[in-house]
Amino acid sequence: MSEINSEITPEIVASHGLSESEYEEVLSIMGREPNLTELGIFSVMWSEHCSYKSSKKWLKTLPTEAPWVICGPGENAGIIDIGDNDAIIFKMESH
């Protein structure tokens, strides 16, 4: 059997960094079991590197609008006024 047609086991799913619930979502989206290539694509696209899957919930708790927010989140770095005519720049980049 070729690798691309190999059975997708819980161990393979885990080795791709996907949780059981994420794999269930893959099955729901595709309407079938993915092959290894397709599983790899979901693994990469849903990784912390590409989607911030573990940090996104914490990033959402940070203020994005306030008197001290010079530039909020978006395509550019966020800029925060820290007083005394100084600012700090934050950029979270995964690529």
Short mmCIF file of N, CA and C in Angstrom, two decimals:
data_model
loop_
_atom_site.label_atom_id
_atom_site.label_comp_id
_atom_site.label_asym_id
_atom_site.label_seq_id
_atom_site.Cartn_x
_atom_site.Cartn_y
_atom_site.Cartn_z
N MET A 1 0.85 -1.18 0.00
CA MET A 1 0.00 0.00 0.00
C MET A 1 0.89 1.23 0.00
N SER A 2 0.57 2.18 -0.85
CA SER A 2 1.40 3.39 -0.88
C SER A 2 1.13 4.24 0.35
N GLU A 3 2.12 5.06 0.69
CA GLU A 3 2.01 5.90 1.88
C GLU A 3 0.82 6.85 1.80
N ILE A 4 0.52 7.35 0.62
CA ILE A 4 -0.58 8.31 0.49
C ILE A 4 -1.93 7.65 0.78
N ASN A 5 -2.03 6.34 0.61
CA ASN A 5 -3.27 5.62 0.86
C ASN A 5 -3.26 4.89 2.20
N SER A 6 -2.28 5.17 3.04
CA SER A 6 -2.19 4.52 4.35
C SER A 6 -3.38 4.90 5.21
N GLU A 7 -3.76 3.96 6.07
CA GLU A 7 -4.85 4.23 7.01
C GLU A 7 -4.42 5.32 7.99
N ILE A 8 -5.31 6.24 8.26
CA ILE A 8 -5.04 7.32 9.21
C ILE A 8 -5.40 6.80 10.60
N THR A 9 -4.40 6.64 11.44
CA THR A 9 -4.60 6.13 12.80
C THR A 9 -4.55 7.28 13.79
N PRO A 10 -5.04 7.06 15.02
CA PRO A 10 -4.93 8.11 16.04
C PRO A 10 -3.48 8.56 16.27
N GLU A 11 -2.55 7.63 16.12
CA GLU A 11 -1.13 7.97 16.30
C GLU A 11 -0.65 8.91 15.20
N ILE A 12 -1.09 8.65 13.98
CA ILE A 12 -0.70 9.53 12.86
C ILE A 12 -1.31 10.91 13.04
N VAL A 13 -2.58 10.95 13.46
CA VAL A 13 -3.24 12.24 13.71
C VAL A 13 -2.46 13.02 14.77
N ALA A 14 -2.13 12.34 15.88
CA ALA A 14 -1.38 12.99 16.97
C ALA A 14 0.00 13.45 16.51
N SER A 15 0.65 12.64 15.68
CA SER A 15 1.99 13.01 15.21
C SER A 15 1.95 14.24 14.30
N HIS A 16 0.78 14.53 13.76
CA HIS A 16 0.59 15.74 12.94
C HIS A 16 0.16 16.93 13.79
N GLY A 17 0.11 16.75 15.11
CA GLY A 17 -0.21 17.86 16.00
C GLY A 17 -1.69 18.22 16.05
N LEU A 18 -2.54 17.32 15.59
CA LEU A 18 -3.98 17.58 15.61
C LEU A 18 -4.63 16.84 16.77
N SER A 19 -5.57 17.50 17.42
CA SER A 19 -6.32 16.86 18.50
C SER A 19 -7.41 15.99 17.88
N GLU A 20 -8.03 15.17 18.71
CA GLU A 20 -9.12 14.33 18.24
C GLU A 20 -10.27 15.19 17.69
N SER A 21 -10.58 16.28 18.40
CA SER A 21 -11.68 17.15 17.94
C SER A 21 -11.31 17.85 16.63
N GLU A 22 -10.05 18.22 16.46
CA GLU A 22 -9.62 18.83 15.20
C GLU A 22 -9.73 17.83 14.05
N TYR A 23 -9.36 16.58 14.33
CA TYR A 23 -9.48 15.55 13.29
C TYR A 23 -10.95 15.33 12.93
N GLU A 24 -11.82 15.35 13.93
CA GLU A 24 -13.26 15.22 13.66
C GLU A 24 -13.73 16.36 12.77
N GLU A 25 -13.19 17.55 12.97
CA GLU A 25 -13.54 18.69 12.13
C GLU A 25 -13.05 18.48 10.70
N VAL A 26 -11.85 17.91 10.55
CA VAL A 26 -11.33 17.59 9.21
C VAL A 26 -12.30 16.64 8.51
N LEU A 27 -12.73 15.59 9.23
CA LEU A 27 -13.66 14.63 8.65
C LEU A 27 -14.96 15.31 8.24
N SER A 28 -15.45 16.22 9.08
CA SER A 28 -16.69 16.93 8.78
C SER A 28 -16.53 17.82 7.54
N ILE A 29 -15.42 18.52 7.46
CA ILE A 29 -15.16 19.41 6.32
C ILE A 29 -15.06 18.61 5.02
N MET A 30 -14.31 17.51 5.08
CA MET A 30 -14.04 16.75 3.86
C MET A 30 -15.15 15.77 3.51
N GLY A 31 -15.90 15.34 4.53
CA GLY A 31 -16.93 14.34 4.28
C GLY A 31 -16.36 12.95 4.05
N ARG A 32 -15.10 12.78 4.39
CA ARG A 32 -14.41 11.49 4.24
C ARG A 32 -13.11 11.55 5.01
N GLU A 33 -12.44 10.39 5.07
CA GLU A 33 -11.13 10.36 5.71
C GLU A 33 -10.09 10.98 4.77
N PRO A 34 -9.24 11.86 5.28
CA PRO A 34 -8.20 12.44 4.42
C PRO A 34 -7.09 11.44 4.16
N ASN A 35 -6.34 11.67 3.09
CA ASN A 35 -5.12 10.89 2.91
C ASN A 35 -4.00 11.61 3.67
N LEU A 36 -2.81 11.05 3.67
CA LEU A 36 -1.71 11.65 4.44
C LEU A 36 -1.34 13.05 3.96
N THR A 37 -1.38 13.27 2.67
CA THR A 37 -1.07 14.61 2.15
C THR A 37 -2.08 15.63 2.64
N GLU A 38 -3.36 15.28 2.55
CA GLU A 38 -4.42 16.18 3.00
C GLU A 38 -4.32 16.43 4.50
N LEU A 39 -4.04 15.37 5.26
CA LEU A 39 -3.87 15.52 6.71
C LEU A 39 -2.72 16.47 7.01
N GLY A 40 -1.64 16.33 6.26
CA GLY A 40 -0.49 17.22 6.43
C GLY A 40 -0.84 18.68 6.15
N ILE A 41 -1.68 18.90 5.15
CA ILE A 41 -2.09 20.27 4.82
C ILE A 41 -2.88 20.87 5.97
N PHE A 42 -3.85 20.12 6.52
CA PHE A 42 -4.61 20.61 7.67
C PHE A 42 -3.69 20.84 8.86
N SER A 43 -2.74 19.93 9.06
CA SER A 43 -1.80 20.04 10.17
C SER A 43 -1.02 21.35 10.11
N VAL A 44 -0.53 21.69 8.94
CA VAL A 44 0.24 22.92 8.77
C VAL A 44 -0.65 24.15 8.91
N MET A 45 -1.78 24.14 8.24
CA MET A 45 -2.65 25.32 8.26
C MET A 45 -3.24 25.59 9.64
N TRP A 46 -3.43 24.55 10.44
CA TRP A 46 -3.99 24.72 11.78
C TRP A 46 -2.91 24.70 12.86
N SER A 47 -1.66 24.81 12.48
CA SER A 47 -0.57 24.81 13.45
C SER A 47 -0.46 26.16 14.16
N GLU A 48 0.23 26.19 15.26
CA GLU A 48 0.49 27.45 15.96
C GLU A 48 1.23 28.41 15.02
N HIS A 49 2.13 27.88 14.23
CA HIS A 49 2.92 28.70 13.32
C HIS A 49 2.05 29.49 12.34
N CYS A 50 1.01 28.85 11.83
CA CYS A 50 0.17 29.52 10.83
C CYS A 50 -1.10 30.13 11.39
N SER A 51 -1.66 29.52 12.43
CA SER A 51 -2.98 29.99 12.88
C SER A 51 -3.02 30.44 14.33
N TYR A 52 -1.88 30.40 15.02
CA TYR A 52 -1.82 30.79 16.44
C TYR A 52 -2.87 30.03 17.26
N LYS A 53 -3.01 28.72 17.00
CA LYS A 53 -4.12 27.97 17.59
C LYS A 53 -4.09 27.93 19.11
N SER A 54 -2.95 28.03 19.75
CA SER A 54 -2.95 28.02 21.22
C SER A 54 -2.84 29.43 21.81
N SER A 55 -2.31 30.38 21.06
CA SER A 55 -2.14 31.73 21.62
C SER A 55 -3.26 32.69 21.24
N LYS A 56 -4.06 32.35 20.22
CA LYS A 56 -5.11 33.25 19.75
C LYS A 56 -6.08 33.64 20.86
N LYS A 57 -6.45 32.66 21.71
CA LYS A 57 -7.41 32.97 22.78
C LYS A 57 -6.83 33.98 23.77
N TRP A 58 -5.52 33.94 23.98
CA TRP A 58 -4.89 34.89 24.90
C TRP A 58 -4.69 36.25 24.24
N LEU A 59 -4.36 36.26 22.97
CA LEU A 59 -4.21 37.53 22.25
C LEU A 59 -5.51 38.32 22.25
N LYS A 60 -6.63 37.61 22.18
CA LYS A 60 -7.94 38.27 22.16
C LYS A 60 -8.27 38.95 23.49
N THR A 61 -7.56 38.62 24.56
CA THR A 61 -7.84 39.24 25.86
C THR A 61 -7.14 40.58 26.03
N LEU A 62 -6.21 40.90 25.15
CA LEU A 62 -5.45 42.14 25.26
C LEU A 62 -6.27 43.32 24.72
N PRO A 63 -6.13 44.49 25.35
CA PRO A 63 -6.86 45.66 24.86
C PRO A 63 -6.35 46.08 23.48
N THR A 64 -7.26 46.47 22.62
CA THR A 64 -6.87 46.91 21.28
C THR A 64 -7.18 48.38 21.04
N GLU A 65 -7.98 48.96 21.93
CA GLU A 65 -8.30 50.38 21.84
C GLU A 65 -8.23 50.99 23.23
N ALA A 66 -7.44 52.02 23.37
CA ALA A 66 -7.29 52.73 24.64
C ALA A 66 -6.48 53.99 24.36
N PRO A 67 -6.48 54.92 25.28
CA PRO A 67 -5.71 56.15 25.06
C PRO A 67 -4.22 55.89 24.81
N TRP A 68 -3.69 54.82 25.37
CA TRP A 68 -2.26 54.52 25.23
C TRP A 68 -1.96 53.65 24.01
N VAL A 69 -2.99 53.20 23.28
CA VAL A 69 -2.77 52.40 22.07
C VAL A 69 -2.62 53.36 20.89
N ILE A 70 -1.40 53.49 20.40
CA ILE A 70 -1.11 54.38 19.26
C ILE A 70 -1.53 53.70 17.96
N CYS A 71 -1.20 52.43 17.84
CA CYS A 71 -1.56 51.65 16.66
C CYS A 71 -1.98 50.27 17.14
N GLY A 72 -3.23 49.91 16.90
CA GLY A 72 -3.74 48.62 17.34
C GLY A 72 -3.31 47.49 16.43
N PRO A 73 -3.81 46.28 16.70
CA PRO A 73 -3.41 45.11 15.93
C PRO A 73 -3.87 45.20 14.47
N GLY A 74 -3.14 44.54 13.63
CA GLY A 74 -3.45 44.51 12.20
C GLY A 74 -2.25 44.01 11.44
N GLU A 75 -2.06 44.51 10.26
CA GLU A 75 -0.94 44.09 9.43
C GLU A 75 0.40 44.60 9.95
N ASN A 76 0.38 45.71 10.66
CA ASN A 76 1.61 46.29 11.18
C ASN A 76 1.75 45.98 12.67
N ALA A 77 2.88 46.33 13.21
CA ALA A 77 3.13 46.12 14.64
C ALA A 77 2.23 47.04 15.46
N GLY A 78 1.83 46.56 16.64
CA GLY A 78 1.09 47.39 17.57
C GLY A 78 2.05 48.34 18.27
N ILE A 79 1.58 49.55 18.54
CA ILE A 79 2.44 50.54 19.20
C ILE A 79 1.70 51.05 20.43
N ILE A 80 2.38 50.97 21.58
CA ILE A 80 1.80 51.35 22.86
C ILE A 80 2.62 52.49 23.47
N ASP A 81 1.92 53.55 23.86
CA ASP A 81 2.55 54.68 24.55
C ASP A 81 2.85 54.25 25.98
N ILE A 82 4.13 54.27 26.37
CA ILE A 82 4.50 53.87 27.74
C ILE A 82 4.91 55.07 28.59
N GLY A 83 4.62 56.27 28.10
CA GLY A 83 4.90 57.47 28.88
C GLY A 83 6.27 58.06 28.62
N ASP A 84 6.49 59.25 29.15
CA ASP A 84 7.77 59.96 29.00
C ASP A 84 8.22 60.07 27.55
N ASN A 85 7.25 60.25 26.65
CA ASN A 85 7.54 60.40 25.23
C ASN A 85 8.18 59.15 24.61
N ASP A 86 7.90 57.99 25.21
CA ASP A 86 8.42 56.71 24.71
C ASP A 86 7.25 55.82 24.31
N ALA A 87 7.53 54.92 23.41
CA ALA A 87 6.54 53.93 22.98
C ALA A 87 7.24 52.59 22.83
N ILE A 88 6.46 51.54 22.89
CA ILE A 88 6.99 50.20 22.68
C ILE A 88 6.21 49.57 21.54
N ILE A 89 6.91 48.82 20.72
CA ILE A 89 6.31 48.21 19.53
C ILE A 89 6.29 46.70 19.72
N PHE A 90 5.12 46.11 19.46
CA PHE A 90 4.95 44.66 19.58
C PHE A 90 4.56 44.10 18.22
N LYS A 91 5.21 43.05 17.83
CA LYS A 91 4.85 42.37 16.58
C LYS A 91 4.99 40.88 16.81
N MET A 92 3.92 40.16 16.57
CA MET A 92 3.96 38.70 16.66
C MET A 92 3.96 38.19 15.23
N GLU A 93 5.00 37.55 14.85
CA GLU A 93 5.14 37.09 13.48
C GLU A 93 5.55 35.63 13.48
N SER A 94 4.91 34.86 12.65
CA SER A 94 5.23 33.44 12.61
C SER A 94 5.90 33.03 11.31
N HIS A 95 5.99 33.92 10.35
CA HIS A 95 6.57 33.55 9.06
C HIS A 95 7.77 34.41 8.75
#
